[in-house]
mmCIF file of C-alpha atoms and ligand atoms in Angstrom:
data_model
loop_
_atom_site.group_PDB
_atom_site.id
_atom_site.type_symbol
_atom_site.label_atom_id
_atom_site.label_comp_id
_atom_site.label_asym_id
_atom_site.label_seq_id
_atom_site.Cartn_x
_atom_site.Cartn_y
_atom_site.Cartn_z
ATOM 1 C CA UNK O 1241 -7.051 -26.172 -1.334
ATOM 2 C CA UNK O 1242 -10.389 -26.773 -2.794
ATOM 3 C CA UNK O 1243 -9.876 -29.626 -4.759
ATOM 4 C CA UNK O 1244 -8.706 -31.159 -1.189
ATOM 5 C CA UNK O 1245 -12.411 -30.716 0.040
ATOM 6 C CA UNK O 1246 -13.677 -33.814 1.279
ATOM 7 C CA UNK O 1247 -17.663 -33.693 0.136
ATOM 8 C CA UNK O 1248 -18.519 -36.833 0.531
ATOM 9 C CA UNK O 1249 -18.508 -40.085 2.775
ATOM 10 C CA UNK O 1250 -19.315 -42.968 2.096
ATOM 11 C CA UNK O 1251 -20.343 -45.919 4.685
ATOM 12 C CA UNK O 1252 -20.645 -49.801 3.577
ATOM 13 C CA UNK O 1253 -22.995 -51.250 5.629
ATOM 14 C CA UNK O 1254 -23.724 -54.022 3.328
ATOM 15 C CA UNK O 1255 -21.697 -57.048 4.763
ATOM 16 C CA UNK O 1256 -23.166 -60.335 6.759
ATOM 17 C CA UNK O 1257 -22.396 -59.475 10.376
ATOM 18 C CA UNK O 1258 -21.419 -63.391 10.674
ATOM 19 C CA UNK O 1259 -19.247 -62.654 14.186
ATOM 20 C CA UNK O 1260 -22.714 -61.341 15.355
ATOM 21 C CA UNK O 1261 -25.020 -63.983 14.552
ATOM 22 C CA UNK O 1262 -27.817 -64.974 15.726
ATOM 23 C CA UNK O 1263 -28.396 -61.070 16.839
ATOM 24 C CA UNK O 1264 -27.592 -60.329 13.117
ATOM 25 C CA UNK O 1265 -30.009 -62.485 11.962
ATOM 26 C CA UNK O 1266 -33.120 -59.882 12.905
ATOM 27 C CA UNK O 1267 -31.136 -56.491 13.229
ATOM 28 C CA UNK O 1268 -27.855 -55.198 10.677
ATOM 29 C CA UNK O 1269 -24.959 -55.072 12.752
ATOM 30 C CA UNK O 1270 -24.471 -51.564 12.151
ATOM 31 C CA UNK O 1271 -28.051 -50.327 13.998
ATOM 32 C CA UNK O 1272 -26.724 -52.550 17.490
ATOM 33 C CA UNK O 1273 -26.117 -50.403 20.291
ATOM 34 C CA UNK O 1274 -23.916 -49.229 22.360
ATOM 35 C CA UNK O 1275 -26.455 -48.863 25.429
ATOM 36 C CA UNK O 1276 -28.759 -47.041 23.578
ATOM 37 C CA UNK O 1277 -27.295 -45.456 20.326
ATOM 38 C CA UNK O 1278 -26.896 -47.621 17.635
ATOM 39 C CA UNK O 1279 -22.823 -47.943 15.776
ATOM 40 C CA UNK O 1280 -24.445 -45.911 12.993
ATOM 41 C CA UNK O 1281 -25.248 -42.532 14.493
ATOM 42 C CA UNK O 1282 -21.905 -42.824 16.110
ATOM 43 C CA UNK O 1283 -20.500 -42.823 12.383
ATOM 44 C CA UNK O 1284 -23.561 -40.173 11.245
ATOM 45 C CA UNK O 1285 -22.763 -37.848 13.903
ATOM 46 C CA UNK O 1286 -18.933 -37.788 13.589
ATOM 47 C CA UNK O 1287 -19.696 -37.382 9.447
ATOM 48 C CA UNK O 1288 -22.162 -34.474 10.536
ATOM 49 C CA UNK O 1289 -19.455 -32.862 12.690
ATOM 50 C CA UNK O 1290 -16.876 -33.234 9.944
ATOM 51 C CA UNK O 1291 -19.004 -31.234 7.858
ATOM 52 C CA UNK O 1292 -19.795 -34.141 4.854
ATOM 53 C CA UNK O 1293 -22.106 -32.833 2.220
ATOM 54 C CA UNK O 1294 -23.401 -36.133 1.144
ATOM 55 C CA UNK O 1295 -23.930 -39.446 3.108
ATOM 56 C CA UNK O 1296 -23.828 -42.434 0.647
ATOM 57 C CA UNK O 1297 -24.577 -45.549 2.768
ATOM 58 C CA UNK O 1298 -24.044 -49.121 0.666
ATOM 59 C CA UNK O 1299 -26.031 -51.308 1.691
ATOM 60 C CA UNK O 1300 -28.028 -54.773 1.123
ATOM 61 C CA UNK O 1301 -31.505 -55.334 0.181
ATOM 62 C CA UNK O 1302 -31.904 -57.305 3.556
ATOM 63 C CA UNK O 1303 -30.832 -54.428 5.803
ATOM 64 C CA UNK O 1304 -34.168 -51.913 4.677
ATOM 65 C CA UNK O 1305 -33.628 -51.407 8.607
ATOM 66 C CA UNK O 1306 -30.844 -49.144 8.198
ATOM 67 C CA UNK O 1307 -32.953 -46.825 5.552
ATOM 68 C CA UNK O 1308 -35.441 -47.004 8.056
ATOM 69 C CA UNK O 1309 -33.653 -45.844 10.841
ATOM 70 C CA UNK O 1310 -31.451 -43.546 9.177
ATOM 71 C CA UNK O 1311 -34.390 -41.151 7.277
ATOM 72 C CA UNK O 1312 -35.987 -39.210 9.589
ATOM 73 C CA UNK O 1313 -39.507 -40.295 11.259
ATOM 74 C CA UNK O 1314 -42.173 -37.443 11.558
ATOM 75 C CA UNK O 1315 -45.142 -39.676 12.592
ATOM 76 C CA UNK O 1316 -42.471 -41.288 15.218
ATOM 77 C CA UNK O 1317 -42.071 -37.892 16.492
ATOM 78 C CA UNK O 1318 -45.561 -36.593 16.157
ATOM 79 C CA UNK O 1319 -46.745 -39.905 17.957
ATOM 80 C CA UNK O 1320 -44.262 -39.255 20.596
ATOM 81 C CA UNK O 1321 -45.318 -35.465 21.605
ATOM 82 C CA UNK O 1322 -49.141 -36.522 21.122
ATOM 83 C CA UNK O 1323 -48.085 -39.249 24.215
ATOM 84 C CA UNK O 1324 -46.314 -36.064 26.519
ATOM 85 C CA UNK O 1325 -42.691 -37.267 25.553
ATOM 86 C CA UNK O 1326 -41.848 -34.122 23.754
ATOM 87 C CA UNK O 1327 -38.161 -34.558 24.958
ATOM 88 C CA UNK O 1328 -37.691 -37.788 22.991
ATOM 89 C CA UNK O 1329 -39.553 -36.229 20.137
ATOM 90 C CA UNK O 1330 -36.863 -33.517 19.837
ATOM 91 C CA UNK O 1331 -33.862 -35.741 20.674
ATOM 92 C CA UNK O 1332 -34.935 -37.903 17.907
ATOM 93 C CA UNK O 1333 -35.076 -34.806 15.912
ATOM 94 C CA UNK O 1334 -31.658 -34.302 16.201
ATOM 95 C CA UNK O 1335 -30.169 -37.077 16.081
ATOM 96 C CA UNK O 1336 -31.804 -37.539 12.704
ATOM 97 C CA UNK O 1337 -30.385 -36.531 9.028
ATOM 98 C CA UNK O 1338 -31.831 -33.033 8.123
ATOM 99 C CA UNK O 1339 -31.867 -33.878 4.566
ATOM 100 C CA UNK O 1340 -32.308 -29.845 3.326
ATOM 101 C CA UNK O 1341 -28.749 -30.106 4.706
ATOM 102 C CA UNK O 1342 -26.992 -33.301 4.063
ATOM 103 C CA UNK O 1343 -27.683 -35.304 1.245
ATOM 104 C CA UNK O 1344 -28.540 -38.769 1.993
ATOM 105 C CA UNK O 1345 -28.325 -41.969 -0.546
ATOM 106 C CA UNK O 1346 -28.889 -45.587 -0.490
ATOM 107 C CA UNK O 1347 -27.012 -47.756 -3.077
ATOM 108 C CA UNK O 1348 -27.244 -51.504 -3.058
ATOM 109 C CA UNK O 1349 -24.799 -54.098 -3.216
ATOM 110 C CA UNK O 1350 -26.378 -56.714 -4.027
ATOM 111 C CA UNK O 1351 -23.880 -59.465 -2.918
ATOM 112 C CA UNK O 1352 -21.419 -58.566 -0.157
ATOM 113 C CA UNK O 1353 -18.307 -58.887 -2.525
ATOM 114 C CA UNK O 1354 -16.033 -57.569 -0.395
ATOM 115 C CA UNK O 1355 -15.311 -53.842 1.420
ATOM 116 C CA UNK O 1356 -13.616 -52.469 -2.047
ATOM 117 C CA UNK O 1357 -16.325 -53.586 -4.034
ATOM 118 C CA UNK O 1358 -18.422 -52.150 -1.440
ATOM 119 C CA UNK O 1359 -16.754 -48.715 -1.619
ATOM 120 C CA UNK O 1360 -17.134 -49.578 -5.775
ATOM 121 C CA UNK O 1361 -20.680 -49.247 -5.764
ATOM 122 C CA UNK O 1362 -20.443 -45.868 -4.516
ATOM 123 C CA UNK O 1363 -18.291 -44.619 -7.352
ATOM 124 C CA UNK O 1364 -21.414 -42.610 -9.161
ATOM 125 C CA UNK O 1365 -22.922 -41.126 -6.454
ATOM 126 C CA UNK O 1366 -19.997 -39.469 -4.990
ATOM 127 C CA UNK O 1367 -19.062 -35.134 -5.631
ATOM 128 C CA UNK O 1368 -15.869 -34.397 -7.051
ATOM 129 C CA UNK O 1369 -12.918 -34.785 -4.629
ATOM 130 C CA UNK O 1370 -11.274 -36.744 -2.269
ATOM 131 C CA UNK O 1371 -14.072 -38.999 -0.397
ATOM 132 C CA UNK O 1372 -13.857 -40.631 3.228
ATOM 133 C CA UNK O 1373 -14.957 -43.479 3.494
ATOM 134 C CA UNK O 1374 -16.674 -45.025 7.361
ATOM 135 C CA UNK O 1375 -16.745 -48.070 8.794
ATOM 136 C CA UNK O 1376 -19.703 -47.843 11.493
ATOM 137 C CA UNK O 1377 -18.273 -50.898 13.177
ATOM 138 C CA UNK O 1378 -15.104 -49.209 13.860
ATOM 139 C CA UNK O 1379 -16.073 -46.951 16.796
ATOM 140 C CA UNK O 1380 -13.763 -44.389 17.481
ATOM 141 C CA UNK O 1381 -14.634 -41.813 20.368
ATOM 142 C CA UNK O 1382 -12.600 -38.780 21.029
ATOM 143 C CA UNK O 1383 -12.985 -34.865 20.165
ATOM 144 C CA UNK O 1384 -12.452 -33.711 17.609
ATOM 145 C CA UNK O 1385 -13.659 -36.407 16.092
ATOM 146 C CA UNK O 1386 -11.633 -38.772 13.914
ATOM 147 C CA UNK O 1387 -13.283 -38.035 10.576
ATOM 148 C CA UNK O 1388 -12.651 -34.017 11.655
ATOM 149 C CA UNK O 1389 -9.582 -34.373 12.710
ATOM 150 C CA UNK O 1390 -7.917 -36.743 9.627
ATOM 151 C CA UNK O 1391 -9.980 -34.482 7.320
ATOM 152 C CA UNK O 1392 -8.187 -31.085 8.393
ATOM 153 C CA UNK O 1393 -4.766 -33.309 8.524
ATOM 154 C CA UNK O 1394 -5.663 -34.234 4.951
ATOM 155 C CA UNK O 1395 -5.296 -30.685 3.807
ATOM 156 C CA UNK O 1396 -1.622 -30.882 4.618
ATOM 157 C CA UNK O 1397 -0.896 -34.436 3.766
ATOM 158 C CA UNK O 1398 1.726 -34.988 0.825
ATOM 159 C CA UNK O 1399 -0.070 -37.976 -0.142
ATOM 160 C CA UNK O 1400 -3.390 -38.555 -1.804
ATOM 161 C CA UNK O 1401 -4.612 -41.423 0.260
ATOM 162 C CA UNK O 1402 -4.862 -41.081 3.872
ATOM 163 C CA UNK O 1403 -5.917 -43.944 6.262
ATOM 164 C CA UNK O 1404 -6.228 -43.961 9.740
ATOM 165 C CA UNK O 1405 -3.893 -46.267 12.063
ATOM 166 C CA UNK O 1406 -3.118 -47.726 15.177
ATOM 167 C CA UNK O 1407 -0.419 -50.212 16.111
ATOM 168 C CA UNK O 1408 -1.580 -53.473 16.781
ATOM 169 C CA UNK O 1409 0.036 -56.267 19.014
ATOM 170 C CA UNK O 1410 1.944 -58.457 16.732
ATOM 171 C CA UNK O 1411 -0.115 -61.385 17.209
ATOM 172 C CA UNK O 1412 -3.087 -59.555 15.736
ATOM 173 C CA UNK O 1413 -1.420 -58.827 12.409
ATOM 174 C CA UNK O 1414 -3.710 -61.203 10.389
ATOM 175 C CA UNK O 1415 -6.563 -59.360 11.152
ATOM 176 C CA UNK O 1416 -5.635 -55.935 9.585
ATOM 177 C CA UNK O 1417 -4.288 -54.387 6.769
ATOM 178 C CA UNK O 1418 -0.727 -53.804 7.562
ATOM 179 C CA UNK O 1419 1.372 -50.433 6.407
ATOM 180 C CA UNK O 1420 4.916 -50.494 4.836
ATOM 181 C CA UNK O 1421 6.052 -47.720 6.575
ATOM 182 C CA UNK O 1422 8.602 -45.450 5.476
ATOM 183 C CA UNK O 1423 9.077 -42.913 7.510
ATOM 184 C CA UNK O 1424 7.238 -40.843 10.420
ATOM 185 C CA UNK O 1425 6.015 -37.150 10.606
ATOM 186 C CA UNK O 1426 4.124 -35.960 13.464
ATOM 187 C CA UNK O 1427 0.970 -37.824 13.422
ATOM 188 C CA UNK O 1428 1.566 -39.134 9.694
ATOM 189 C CA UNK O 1429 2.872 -42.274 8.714
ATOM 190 C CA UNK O 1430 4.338 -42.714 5.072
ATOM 191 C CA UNK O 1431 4.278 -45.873 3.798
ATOM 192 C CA UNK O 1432 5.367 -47.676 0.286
ATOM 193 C CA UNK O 1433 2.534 -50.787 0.941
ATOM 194 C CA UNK O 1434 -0.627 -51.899 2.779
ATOM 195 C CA UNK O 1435 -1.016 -55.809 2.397
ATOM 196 C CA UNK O 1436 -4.349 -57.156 3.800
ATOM 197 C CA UNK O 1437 -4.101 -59.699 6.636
ATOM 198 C CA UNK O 1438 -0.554 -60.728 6.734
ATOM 199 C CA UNK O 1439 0.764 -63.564 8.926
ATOM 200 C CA UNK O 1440 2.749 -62.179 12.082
ATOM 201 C CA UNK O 1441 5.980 -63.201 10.991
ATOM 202 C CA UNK O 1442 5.418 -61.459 7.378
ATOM 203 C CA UNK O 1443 4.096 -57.877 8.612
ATOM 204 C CA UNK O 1444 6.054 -55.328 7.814
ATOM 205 C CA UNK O 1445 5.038 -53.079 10.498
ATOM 206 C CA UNK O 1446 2.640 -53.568 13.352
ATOM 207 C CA UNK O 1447 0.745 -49.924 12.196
ATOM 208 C CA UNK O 1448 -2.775 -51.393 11.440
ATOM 209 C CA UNK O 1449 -5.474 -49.479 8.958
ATOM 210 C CA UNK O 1450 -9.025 -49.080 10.913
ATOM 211 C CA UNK O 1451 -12.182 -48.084 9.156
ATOM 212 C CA UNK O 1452 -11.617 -44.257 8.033
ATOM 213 C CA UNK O 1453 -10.427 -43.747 5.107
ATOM 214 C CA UNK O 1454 -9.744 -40.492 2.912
ATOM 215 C CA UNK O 1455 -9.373 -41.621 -0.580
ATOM 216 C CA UNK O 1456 -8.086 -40.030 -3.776
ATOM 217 C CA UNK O 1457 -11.306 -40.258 -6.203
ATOM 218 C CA UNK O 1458 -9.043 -42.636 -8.772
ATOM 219 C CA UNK O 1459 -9.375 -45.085 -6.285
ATOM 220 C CA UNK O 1460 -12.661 -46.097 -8.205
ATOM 221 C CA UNK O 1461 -11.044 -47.207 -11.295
ATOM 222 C CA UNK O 1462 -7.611 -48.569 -9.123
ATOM 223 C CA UNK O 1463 -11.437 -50.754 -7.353
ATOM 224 C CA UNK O 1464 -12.835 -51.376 -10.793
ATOM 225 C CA UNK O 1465 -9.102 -52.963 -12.042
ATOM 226 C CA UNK O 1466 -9.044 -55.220 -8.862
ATOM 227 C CA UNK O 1467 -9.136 -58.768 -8.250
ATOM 228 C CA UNK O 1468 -10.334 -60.302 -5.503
ATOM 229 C CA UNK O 1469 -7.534 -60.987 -2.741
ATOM 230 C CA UNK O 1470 -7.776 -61.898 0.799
ATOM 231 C CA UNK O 1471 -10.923 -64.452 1.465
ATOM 232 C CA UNK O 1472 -12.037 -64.206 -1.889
ATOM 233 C CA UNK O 1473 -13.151 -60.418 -1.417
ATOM 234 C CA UNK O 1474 -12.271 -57.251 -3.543
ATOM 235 C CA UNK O 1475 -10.431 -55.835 -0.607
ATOM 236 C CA UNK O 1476 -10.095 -51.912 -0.210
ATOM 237 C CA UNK O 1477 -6.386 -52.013 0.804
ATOM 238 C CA UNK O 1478 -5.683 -53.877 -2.745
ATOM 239 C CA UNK O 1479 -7.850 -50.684 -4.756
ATOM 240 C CA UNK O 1480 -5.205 -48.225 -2.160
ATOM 241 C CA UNK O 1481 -2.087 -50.756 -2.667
ATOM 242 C CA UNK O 1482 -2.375 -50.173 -6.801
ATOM 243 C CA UNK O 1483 -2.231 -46.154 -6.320
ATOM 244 C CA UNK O 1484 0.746 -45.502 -3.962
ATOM 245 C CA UNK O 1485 3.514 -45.171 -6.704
ATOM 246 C CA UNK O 1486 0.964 -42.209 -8.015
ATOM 247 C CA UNK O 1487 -0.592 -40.394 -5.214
ATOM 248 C CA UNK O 1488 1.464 -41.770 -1.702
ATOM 249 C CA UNK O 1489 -0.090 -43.300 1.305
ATOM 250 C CA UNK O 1490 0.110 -41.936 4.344
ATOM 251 C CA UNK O 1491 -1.063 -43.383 8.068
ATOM 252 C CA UNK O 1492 -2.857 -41.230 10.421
ATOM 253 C CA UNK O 1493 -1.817 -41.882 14.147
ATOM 254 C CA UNK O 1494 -5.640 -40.854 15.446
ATOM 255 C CA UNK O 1495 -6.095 -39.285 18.744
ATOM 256 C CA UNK O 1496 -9.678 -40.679 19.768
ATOM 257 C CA UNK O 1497 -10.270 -44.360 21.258
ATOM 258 C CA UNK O 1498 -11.141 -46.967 19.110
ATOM 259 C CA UNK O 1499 -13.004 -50.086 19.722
ATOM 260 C CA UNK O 1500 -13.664 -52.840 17.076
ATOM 261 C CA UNK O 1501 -17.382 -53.380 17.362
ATOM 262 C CA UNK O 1502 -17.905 -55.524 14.601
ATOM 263 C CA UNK O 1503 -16.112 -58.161 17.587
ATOM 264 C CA UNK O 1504 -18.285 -59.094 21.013
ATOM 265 C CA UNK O 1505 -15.106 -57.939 23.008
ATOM 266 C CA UNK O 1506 -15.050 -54.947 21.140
ATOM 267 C CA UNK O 1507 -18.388 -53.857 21.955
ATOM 268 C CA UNK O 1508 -18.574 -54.808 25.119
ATOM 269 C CA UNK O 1509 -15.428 -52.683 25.909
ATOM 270 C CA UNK O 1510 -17.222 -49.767 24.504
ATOM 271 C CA UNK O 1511 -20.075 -50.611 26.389
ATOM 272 C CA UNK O 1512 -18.530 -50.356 29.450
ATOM 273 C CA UNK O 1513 -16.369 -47.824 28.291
ATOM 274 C CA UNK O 1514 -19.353 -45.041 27.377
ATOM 275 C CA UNK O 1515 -21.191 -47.340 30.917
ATOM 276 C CA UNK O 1516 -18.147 -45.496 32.864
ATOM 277 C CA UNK O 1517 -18.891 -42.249 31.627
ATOM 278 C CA UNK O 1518 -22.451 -41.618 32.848
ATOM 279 C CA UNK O 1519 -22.883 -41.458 36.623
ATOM 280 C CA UNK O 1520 -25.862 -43.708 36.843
ATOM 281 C CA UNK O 1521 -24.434 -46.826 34.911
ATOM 282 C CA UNK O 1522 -20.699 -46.307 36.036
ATOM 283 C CA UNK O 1523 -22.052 -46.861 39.874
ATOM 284 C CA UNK O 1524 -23.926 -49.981 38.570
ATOM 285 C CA UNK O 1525 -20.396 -50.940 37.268
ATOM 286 C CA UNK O 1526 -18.970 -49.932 40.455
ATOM 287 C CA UNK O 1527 -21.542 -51.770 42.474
ATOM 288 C CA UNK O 1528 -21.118 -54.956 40.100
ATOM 289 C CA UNK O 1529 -17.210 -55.241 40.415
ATOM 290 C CA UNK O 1530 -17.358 -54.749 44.228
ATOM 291 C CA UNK O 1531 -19.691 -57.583 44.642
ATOM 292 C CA UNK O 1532 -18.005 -60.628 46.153
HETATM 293 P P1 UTP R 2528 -16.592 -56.478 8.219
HETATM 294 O O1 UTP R 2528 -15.788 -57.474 7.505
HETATM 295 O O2 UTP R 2528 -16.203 -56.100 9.608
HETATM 296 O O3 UTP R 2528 -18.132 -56.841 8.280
HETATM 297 O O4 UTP R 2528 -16.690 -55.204 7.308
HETATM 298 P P2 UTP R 2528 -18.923 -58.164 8.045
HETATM 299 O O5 UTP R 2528 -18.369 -58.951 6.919
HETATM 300 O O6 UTP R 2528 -20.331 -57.701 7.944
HETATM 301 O O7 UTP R 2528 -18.747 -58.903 9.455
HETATM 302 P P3 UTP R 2528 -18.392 -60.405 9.851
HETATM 303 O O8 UTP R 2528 -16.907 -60.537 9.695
HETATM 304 O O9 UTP R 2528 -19.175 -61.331 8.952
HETATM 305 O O10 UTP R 2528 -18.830 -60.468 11.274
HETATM 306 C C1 UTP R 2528 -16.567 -53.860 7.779
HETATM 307 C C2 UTP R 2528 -17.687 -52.991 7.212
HETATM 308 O O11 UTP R 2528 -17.777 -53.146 5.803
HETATM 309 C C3 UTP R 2528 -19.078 -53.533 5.419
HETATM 310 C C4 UTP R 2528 -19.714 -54.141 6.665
HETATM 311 O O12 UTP R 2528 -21.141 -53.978 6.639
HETATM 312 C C5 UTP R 2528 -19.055 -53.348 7.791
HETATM 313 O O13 UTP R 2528 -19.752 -52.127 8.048
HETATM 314 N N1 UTP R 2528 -19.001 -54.473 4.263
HETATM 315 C C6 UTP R 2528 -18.182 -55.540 4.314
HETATM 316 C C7 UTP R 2528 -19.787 -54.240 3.148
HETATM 317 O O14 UTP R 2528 -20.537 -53.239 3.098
HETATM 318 N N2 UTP R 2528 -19.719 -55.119 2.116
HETATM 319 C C8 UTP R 2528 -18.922 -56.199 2.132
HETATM 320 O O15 UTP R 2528 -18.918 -56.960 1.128
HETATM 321 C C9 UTP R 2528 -18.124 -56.420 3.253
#
């Protein structure tokens, strides 16, 4: 069992954030907020929960905001209880890394090459093991939460690489990386083949990959043998696609709700969505959708 101990996750944070532009322009898209909590705790805290050693976040030189806001602040908090808002001070105090706890690295990539050659330029900082890998812009809510949940499902997974799913409407193939599947057990979906963004008519299945990930460590050298595919970019599901025949693939049917932030729609159905589940916003909603 303990060489199925997942130590490590690893979140690339490094891309352009083009569908958010000009907001991305001033702030990463990973530190925009739903209300007030930006995609990135989201992905810290369900890391924290899921008991991750080490945090490697991938990023680009531009996005210093994301170091800045993910290492803790003591002045912030200091500043904070000398102005009577001792609350804050301690909420920001745990919502932040505590770093005697969970290591935390920043690795650069340079040029955004592509989410595989994202997950690449992890490859020396990670512990030995499997490693789960976390898309920020992928919000999934739900308890457990996902990375908890597909991390105890890993220890009983026949294959090696485990990726979370969701089926997709048909129309939406394009936009995913679609599983072969093979056959179905419980909440696991076997598959012989991922292919990145097929057309509609060419998908094999309608069972879409989202952004977690639990990833054999070969994987790295699978990345390191990879071309570029789809749009020009070393693509992750190409680095998983070359292991199957060795290590299986499996699907992970997840429980929680996901929304795809890195879209507007996306976010501002999980705006609403978290909106709905405090009383003072959700009356404002109610209020707004009665009005004539
Ligand atoms: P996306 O493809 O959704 O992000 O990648 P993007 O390219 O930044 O967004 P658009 O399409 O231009 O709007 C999913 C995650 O992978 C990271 C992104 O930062 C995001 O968290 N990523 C993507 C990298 O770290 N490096 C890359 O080269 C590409």
């Amino acid at each position: 069992m303990k060489t199925k101990m997942v130590r490590t996750a690893i979140f690339p944070v490094a891309g352009l954030g083009t569908r958010f532009l000009p907001a991305t322009k001033g702030t990463p898209k990973e530190l925009l907020p739903v209300i007030d909590k930006p995609l990135i705790q989201f992905a810290i805290d369900e890391a924290r929960a899921a008991g991750v050693e080490r945090m490697v976040f991938v990023t680009h030189p531009t996005k210093s905001a994301i170091e800045h806001y993910v290492r803790d602040d003591a002045e912030l908090r200091e500043a904070l209880k000398a102005h009577g808002k001792a609350r804050l001070a301690h909420e920001l105090e745990e919502s932040a890394l505590d770093e005697s706890s969970t290591e935390v690295i920043f690795v650069m990539q340079n040029e955004p090459l592509g989410l595989g050659h994202a997950v690449l330029c992890a490859k020396t900082q990670v512990l030995p093991g499997p490693v789960a890998v976390v898309l920020p812009d992928d919000l999934i809510l739900g308890e457990p939460g996902c990375l908890s949940e597909m991390i105890e499902a890993y220890a009983t997974c026949s294959a090696k690489h485990l990726v979370a799913a969701m089926e997709v409407p048909r129309e939406l193939t394009e936009r995913y990386g679609i599983l072969s599947v093979t056959s179905q057990e419980g909440q696991f979906f076997h598959a012989d083949g991922v292919v990145e963004k097929p057309a509609p008519a060419k998908a094999r299945s309608c069972l879409a990959v989202i952004g977690r990930y639990i990833l054999d460590p070969s994987i790295f050298s699978d990345l390191e043998a990879q071309a570029p595919g789809a749009g020009g970019e070393i693509q992750l599901t190409d680095g998983i696609a070359r292991g199957i025949d060795r290590l299986g693939l499996a699907g992970f049917s997840i429980s929680g709700h996901r929304f795809d932030c890195g879209s507007k729609v996306g976010m501002f159905e999980a705006t609403l969505f978290v909106a709905n589940q405090n009383p003072i916003y959700a009356e404002v909603l109610r209020r707004y959708c009665a009005a004539p």
